[in-house]
Short mmCIF file of C-alpha atoms and ligand atoms in Angstrom, two decimals:
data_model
loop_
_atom_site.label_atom_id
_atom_site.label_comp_id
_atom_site.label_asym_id
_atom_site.label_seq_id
_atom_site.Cartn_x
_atom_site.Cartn_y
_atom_site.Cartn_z
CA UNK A 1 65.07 -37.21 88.93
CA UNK A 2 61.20 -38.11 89.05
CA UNK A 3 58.06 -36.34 87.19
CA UNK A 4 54.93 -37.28 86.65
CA UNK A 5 54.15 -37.65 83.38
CA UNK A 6 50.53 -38.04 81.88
CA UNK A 7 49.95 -40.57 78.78
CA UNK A 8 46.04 -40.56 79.01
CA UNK A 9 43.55 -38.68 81.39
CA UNK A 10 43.61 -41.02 84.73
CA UNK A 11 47.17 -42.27 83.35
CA UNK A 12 49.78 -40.49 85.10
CA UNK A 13 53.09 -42.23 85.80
CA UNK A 14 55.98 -41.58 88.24
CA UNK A 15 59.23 -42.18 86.33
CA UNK A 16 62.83 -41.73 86.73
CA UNK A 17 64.49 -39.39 84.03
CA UNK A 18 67.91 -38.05 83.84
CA UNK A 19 68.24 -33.89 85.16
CA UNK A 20 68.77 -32.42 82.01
CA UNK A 21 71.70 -30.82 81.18
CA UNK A 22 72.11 -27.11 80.06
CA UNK A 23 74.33 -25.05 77.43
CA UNK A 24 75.57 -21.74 77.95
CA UNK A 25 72.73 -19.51 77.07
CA UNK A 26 70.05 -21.80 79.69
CA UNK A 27 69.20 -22.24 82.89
CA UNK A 28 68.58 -25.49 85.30
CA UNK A 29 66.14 -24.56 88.22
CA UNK A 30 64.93 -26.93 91.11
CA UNK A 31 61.16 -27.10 91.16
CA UNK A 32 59.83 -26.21 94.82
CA UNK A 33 56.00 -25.87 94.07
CA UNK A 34 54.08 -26.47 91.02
CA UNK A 35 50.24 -26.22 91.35
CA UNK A 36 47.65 -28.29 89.17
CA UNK A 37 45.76 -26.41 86.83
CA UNK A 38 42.04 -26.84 86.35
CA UNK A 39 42.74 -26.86 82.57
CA UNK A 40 44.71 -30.34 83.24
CA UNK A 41 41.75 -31.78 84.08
CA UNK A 42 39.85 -31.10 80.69
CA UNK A 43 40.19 -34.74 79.02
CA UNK A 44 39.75 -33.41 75.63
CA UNK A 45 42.44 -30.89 76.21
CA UNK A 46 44.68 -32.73 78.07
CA UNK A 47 44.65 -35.37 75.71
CA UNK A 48 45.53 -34.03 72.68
CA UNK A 49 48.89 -32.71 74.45
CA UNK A 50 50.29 -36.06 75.76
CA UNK A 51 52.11 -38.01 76.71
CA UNK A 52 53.33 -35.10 78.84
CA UNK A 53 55.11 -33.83 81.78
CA UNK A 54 52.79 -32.23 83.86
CA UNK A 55 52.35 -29.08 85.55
CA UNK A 56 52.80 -25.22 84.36
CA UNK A 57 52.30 -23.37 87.61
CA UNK A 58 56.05 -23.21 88.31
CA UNK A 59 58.25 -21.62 91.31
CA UNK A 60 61.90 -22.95 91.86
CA UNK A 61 65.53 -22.07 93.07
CA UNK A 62 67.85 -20.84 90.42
CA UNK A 63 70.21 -23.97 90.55
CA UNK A 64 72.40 -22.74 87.97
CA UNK A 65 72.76 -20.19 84.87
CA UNK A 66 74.92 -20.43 81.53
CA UNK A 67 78.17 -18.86 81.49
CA UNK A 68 76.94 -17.06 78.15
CA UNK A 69 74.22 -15.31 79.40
CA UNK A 70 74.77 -14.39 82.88
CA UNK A 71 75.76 -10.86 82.47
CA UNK A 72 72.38 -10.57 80.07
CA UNK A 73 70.01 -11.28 83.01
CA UNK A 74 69.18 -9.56 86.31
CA UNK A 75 69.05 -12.71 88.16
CA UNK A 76 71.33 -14.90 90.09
CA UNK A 77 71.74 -18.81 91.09
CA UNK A 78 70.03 -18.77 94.50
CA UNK A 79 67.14 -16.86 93.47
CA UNK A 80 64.28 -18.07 94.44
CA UNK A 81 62.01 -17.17 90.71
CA UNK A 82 58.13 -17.67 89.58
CA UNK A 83 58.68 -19.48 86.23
CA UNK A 84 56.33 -19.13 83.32
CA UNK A 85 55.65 -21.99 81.26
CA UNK A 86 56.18 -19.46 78.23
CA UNK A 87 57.60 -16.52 76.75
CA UNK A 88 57.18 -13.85 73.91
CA UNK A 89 59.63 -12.20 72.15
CA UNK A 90 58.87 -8.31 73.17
CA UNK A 91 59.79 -7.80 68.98
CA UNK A 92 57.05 -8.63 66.91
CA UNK A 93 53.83 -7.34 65.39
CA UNK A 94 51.91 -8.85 68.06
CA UNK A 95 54.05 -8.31 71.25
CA UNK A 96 54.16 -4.63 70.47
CA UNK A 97 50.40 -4.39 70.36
CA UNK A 98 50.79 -6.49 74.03
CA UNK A 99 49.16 -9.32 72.42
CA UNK A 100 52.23 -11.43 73.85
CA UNK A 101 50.03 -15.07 73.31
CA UNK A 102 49.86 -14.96 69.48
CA UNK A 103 53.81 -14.02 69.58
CA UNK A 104 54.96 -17.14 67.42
CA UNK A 105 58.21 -17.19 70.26
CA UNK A 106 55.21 -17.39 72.68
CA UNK A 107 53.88 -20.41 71.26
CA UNK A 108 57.11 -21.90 70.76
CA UNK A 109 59.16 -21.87 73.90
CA UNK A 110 58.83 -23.96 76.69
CA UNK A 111 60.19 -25.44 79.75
CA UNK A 112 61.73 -29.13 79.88
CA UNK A 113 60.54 -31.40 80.99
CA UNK A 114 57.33 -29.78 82.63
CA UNK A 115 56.47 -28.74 86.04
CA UNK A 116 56.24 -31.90 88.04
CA UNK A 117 59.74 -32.55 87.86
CA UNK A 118 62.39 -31.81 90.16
CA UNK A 119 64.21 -29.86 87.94
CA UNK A 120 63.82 -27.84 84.96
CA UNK A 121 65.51 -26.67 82.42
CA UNK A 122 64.94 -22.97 81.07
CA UNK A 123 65.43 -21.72 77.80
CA UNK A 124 67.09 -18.30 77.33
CA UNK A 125 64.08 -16.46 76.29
CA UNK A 126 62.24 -17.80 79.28
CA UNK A 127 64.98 -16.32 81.43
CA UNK A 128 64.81 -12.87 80.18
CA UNK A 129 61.40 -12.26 79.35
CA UNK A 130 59.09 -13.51 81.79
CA UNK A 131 60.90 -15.34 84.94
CA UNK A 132 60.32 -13.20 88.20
CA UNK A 133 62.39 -13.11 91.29
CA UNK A 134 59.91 -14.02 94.06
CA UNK A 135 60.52 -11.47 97.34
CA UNK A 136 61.36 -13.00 100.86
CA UNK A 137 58.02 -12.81 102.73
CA UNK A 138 56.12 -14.81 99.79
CA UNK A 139 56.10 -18.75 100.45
CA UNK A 140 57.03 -21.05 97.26
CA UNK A 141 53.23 -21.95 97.29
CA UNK A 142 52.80 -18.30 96.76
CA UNK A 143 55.16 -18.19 94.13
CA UNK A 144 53.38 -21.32 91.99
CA UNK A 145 49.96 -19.08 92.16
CA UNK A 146 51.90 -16.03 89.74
CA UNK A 147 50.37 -18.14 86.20
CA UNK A 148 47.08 -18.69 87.89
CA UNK A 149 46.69 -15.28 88.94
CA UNK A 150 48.24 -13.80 86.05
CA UNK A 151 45.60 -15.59 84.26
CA UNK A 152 42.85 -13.69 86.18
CA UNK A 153 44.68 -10.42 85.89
CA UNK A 154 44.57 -10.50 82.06
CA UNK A 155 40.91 -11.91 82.41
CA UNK A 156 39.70 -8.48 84.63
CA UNK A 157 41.13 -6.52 82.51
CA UNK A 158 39.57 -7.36 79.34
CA UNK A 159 36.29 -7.54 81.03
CA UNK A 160 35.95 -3.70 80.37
CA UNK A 161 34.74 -3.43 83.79
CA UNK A 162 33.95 0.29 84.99
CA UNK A 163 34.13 1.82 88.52
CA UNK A 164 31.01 1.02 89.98
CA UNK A 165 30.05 -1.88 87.85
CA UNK A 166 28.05 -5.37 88.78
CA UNK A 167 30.66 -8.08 87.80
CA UNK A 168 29.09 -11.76 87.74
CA UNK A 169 31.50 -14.77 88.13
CA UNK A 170 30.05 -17.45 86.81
CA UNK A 171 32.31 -20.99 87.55
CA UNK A 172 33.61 -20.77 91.59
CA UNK A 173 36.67 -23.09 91.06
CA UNK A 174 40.28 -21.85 91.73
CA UNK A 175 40.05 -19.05 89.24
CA UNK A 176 36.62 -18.17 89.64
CA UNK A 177 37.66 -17.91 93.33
CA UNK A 178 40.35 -15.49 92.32
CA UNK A 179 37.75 -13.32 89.91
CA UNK A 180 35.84 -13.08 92.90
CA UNK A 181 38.78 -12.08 95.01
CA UNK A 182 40.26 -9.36 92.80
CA UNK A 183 37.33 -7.90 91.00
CA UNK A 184 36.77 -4.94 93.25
CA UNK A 185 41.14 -3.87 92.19
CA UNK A 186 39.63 -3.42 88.86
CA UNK A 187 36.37 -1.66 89.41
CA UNK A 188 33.70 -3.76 90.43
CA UNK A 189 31.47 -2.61 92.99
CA UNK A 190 29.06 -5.83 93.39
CA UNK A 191 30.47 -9.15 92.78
CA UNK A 192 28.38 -11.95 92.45
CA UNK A 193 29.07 -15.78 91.84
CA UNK A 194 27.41 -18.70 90.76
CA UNK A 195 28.08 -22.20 91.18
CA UNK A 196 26.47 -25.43 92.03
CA UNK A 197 29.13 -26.52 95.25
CA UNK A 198 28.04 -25.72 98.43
CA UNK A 199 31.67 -25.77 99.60
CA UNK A 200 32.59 -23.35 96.28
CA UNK A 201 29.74 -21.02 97.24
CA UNK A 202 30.60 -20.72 101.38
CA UNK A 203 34.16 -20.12 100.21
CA UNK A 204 33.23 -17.22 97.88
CA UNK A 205 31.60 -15.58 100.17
CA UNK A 206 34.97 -15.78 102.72
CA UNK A 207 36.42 -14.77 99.52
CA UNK A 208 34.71 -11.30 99.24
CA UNK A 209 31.49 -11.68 96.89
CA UNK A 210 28.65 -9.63 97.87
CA UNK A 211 26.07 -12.19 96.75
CA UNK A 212 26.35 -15.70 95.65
CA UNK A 213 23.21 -17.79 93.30
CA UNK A 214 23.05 -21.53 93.60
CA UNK A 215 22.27 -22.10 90.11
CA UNK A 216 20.82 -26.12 91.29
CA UNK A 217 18.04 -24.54 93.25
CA UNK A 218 17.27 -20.91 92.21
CA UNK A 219 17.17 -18.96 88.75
CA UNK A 220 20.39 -16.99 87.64
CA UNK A 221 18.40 -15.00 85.54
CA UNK A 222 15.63 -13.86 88.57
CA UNK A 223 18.59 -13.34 90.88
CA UNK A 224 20.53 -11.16 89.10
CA UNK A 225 17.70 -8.88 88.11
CA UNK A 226 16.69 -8.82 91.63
CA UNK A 227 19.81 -8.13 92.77
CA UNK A 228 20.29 -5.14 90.28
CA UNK A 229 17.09 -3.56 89.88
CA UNK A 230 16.70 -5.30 86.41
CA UNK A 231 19.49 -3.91 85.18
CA UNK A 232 21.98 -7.00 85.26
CA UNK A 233 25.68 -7.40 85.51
CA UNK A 234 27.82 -5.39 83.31
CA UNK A 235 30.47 -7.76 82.97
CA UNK A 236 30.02 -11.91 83.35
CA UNK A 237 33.07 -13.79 83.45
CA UNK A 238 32.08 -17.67 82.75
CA UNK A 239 34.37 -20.15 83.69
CA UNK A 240 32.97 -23.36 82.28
CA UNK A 241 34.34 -24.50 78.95
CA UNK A 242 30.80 -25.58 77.94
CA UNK A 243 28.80 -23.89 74.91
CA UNK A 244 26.05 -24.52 76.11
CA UNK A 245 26.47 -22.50 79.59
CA UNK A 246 28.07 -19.91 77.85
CA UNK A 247 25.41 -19.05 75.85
CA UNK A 248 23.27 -19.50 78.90
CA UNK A 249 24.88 -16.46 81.12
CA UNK A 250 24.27 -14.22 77.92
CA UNK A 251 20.95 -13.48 79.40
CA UNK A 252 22.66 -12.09 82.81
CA UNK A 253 24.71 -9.21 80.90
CA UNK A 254 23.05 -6.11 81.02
CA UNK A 255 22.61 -3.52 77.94
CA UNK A 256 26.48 -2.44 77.02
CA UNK A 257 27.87 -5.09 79.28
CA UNK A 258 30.39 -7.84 78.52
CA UNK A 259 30.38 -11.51 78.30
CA UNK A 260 33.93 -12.92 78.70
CA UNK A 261 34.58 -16.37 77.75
CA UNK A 262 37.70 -17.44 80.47
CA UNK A 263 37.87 -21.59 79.25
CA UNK A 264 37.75 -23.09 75.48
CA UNK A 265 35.23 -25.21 74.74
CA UNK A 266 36.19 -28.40 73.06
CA UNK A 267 36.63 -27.71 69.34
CA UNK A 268 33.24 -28.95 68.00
CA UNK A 269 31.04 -27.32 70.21
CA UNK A 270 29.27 -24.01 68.37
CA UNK A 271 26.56 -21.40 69.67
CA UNK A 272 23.81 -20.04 68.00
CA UNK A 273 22.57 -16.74 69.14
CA UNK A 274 20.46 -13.87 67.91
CA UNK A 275 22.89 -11.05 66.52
CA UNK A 276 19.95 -8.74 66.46
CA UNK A 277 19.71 -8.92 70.39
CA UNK A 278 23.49 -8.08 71.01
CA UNK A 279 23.75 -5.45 68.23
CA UNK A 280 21.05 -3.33 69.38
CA UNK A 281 21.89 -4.46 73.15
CA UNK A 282 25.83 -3.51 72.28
CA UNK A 283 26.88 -6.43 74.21
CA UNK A 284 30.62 -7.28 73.60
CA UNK A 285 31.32 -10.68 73.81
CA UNK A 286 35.32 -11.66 74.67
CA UNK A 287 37.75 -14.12 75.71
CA UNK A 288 41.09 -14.53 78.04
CA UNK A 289 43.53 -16.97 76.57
CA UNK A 290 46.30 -17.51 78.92
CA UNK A 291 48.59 -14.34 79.89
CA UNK A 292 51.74 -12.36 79.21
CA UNK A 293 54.70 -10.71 81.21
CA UNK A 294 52.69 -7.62 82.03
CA UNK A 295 50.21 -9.65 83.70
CA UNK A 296 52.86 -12.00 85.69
CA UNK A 297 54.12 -8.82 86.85
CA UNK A 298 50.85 -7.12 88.41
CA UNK A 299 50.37 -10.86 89.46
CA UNK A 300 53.26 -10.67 92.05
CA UNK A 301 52.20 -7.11 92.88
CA UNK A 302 49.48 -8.46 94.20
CA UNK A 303 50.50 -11.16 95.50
CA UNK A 304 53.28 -9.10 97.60
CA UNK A 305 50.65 -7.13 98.63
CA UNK A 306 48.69 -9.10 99.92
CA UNK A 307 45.61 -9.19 98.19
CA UNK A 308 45.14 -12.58 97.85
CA UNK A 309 44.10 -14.81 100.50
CA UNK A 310 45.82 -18.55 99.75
CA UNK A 311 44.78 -20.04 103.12
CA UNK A 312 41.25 -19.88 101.46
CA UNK A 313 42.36 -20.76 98.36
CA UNK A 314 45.42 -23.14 98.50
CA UNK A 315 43.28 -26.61 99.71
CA UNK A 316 45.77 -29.35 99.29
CA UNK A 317 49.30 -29.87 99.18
CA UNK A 318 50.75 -33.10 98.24
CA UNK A 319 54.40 -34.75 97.70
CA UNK A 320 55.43 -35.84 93.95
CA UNK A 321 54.89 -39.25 94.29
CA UNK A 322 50.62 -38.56 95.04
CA UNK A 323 50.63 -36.39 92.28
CA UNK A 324 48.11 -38.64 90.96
CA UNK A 325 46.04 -38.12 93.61
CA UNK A 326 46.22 -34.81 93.81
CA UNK A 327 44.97 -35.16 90.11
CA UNK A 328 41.90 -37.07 91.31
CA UNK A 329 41.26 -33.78 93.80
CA UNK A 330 41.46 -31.65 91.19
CA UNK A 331 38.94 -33.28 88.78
CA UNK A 332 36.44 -34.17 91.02
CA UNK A 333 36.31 -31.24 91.95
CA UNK A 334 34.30 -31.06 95.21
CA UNK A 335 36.34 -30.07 98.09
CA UNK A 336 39.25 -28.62 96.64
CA UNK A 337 40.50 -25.45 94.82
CA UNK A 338 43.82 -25.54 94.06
CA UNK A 339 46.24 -28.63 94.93
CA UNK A 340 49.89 -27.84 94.86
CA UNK A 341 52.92 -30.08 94.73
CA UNK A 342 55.78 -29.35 96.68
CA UNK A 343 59.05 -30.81 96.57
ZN1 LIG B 401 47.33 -23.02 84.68
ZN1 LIG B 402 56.60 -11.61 69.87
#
């Protein structure tokens, strides 16, 4: 079978390896979409992970399931199933208090070989604990978009965002695209992104956002207090992995708001900041690592309700054998949100 397998950023091979084979207690799937994640395209995180198989953003047909563990699991060969790329236990200290990411199962357990691949193998825990049967009217395309969305579910929701609240998006990629797009299903009442892209700031606005700042040409900070009455944005979701910028934005969160970090910065980078100004300010400052089976779930929700555009959102599609342009797309990152492999 082919993947596409990643030894260096710009390095990604096509190669032939054999379908693997499963025991009794896994699962083999056939891969029909697998979307690129804009994390993929971070050298310095990339990097550190390969050589790899690429590619988390999984949906596939169940090809087949163990003999062993059949009567375990609700689903059936034939089942067309959103994948995650890992799963917690449900058991521990940290799944109970829903912090399913630091599960040590979590960190642990993983698809083979990766997403760009024809097939995949599943591991039990995979199987039962976060692997979603995908209903008829949602496309496979659909399907690979459950992790990314997921992803922004988790991300809303620790925003503390209240009914009523000014929500700034700060990043207008993919998954700034989908802040923008599902902010007002958690509360926000004025969403407002920034970005630098002509195309990413036109497309926000298709995509719902009541204002959007073009941080080249006008001032983020002049905007936003315009736009609010100098009261600023209770919650700011940044999207660049850049210490720098983050520490930028904290000037656009008003008294009691939230700053939520959504991307890692590279593991050097520090910020220095006055802890007098956010203590008497009661600013929280957060982060969204990843997501968890609750969030997969409301993912689909949405999705099967339809409260996600992808015709806006889903820019490129591509066969296996250009995944490495549809790398390029990615990274560039000009006229494209997400690219999606299909197979
Ligand atoms: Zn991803
Ligand atoms: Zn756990």
């Amino acid at each position: 079978m082919k993947v596409a397998k990643l030894y260096k950023f710009n390095d990604i091979r096509i190669e032939d390896i054999p379908i693997p084979k499963i025991n009794s207690r896994q699962a083999l799937v056939k891969v029909k979409a697998c979307g690129i994640c804009s994390g993929d395209v971070m050298p310095w995180y990339i990097e550190k992970k390969a050589p790899l198989v690429l590619g988390h953003e999984i949906c596939g047909e169940i090809l087949k399931i163990g003999d062993s563990i059949k009567q375990e699991i609700p689903l059936r060969e034939g089942d067309r199933v959103f994948v995650h790329h890992h799963a917690p236990c449900m058991d521990c200290f940290y799944c109970k208090r829903g912090d399913y990411v630091q599960c040590r199962t979590w960190k642990e357990s993983k698809i083979y070989p990766g997403g760009i691949a024809e097939y995949i193998l599943l591991p039990e825990i995979i199987l039962k604990n976060d692997t979603l049967k995908i209903p008829e009217h949602i496309s496979c395309e659909e399907g690979a978009m459950v992790e990314p969305v997921a992803c922004v579910v988790k991300s809303l929701k620790r925003a503390n965002i209240k009914k009523g609240d000014v929500v700034l998006i700060a990043g207008l990629g993919i998954m700034g695209q989908l802040h923008v797009m599902l902010a007002k299903e958690f509360g926000a009442k004025t969403v407002i992104g920034a970005d630098m892209v002509d195309f990413r700031l036109k497309k926000a606005l298709e995509a719902g956002a009541d204002f959007v700042i073009d941080i080249k040409h006008e001032n983020i900070n002049e905007k936003i207090n315009k736009i609010t009455d100098g009261i600023m944005a209770q919650s700011v979701i940044v999207g660049p992995g850049d210490a720098e910028i983050i520490k930028s934005y904290l000037q656009t969160v008003s008294k009691g708001g939230t700053l939520l970090i959504f991307t890692p910065t590279p593991p050097d980078q520090k910020i220095c900041f006055s802890i007098n100004d956010i203590y008497f300010q009661d600013i929280t400052i957060t982060t969204s690592y990843s997501c968890g089976p609750e969030d997969t779930k409301k993912a689909l929700d949405l999705i099967s309700n339809k409260k996600i555009d992808f015709n806006l959102l889903i820019t490129h599609k591509f066969t296996i054998e250009d995944t490495v342009k549809a790398y390029e797309i990615t990274a560039k990152a000009e006229d494209s949100l997400k690219c999606i492999v299909t197979f």
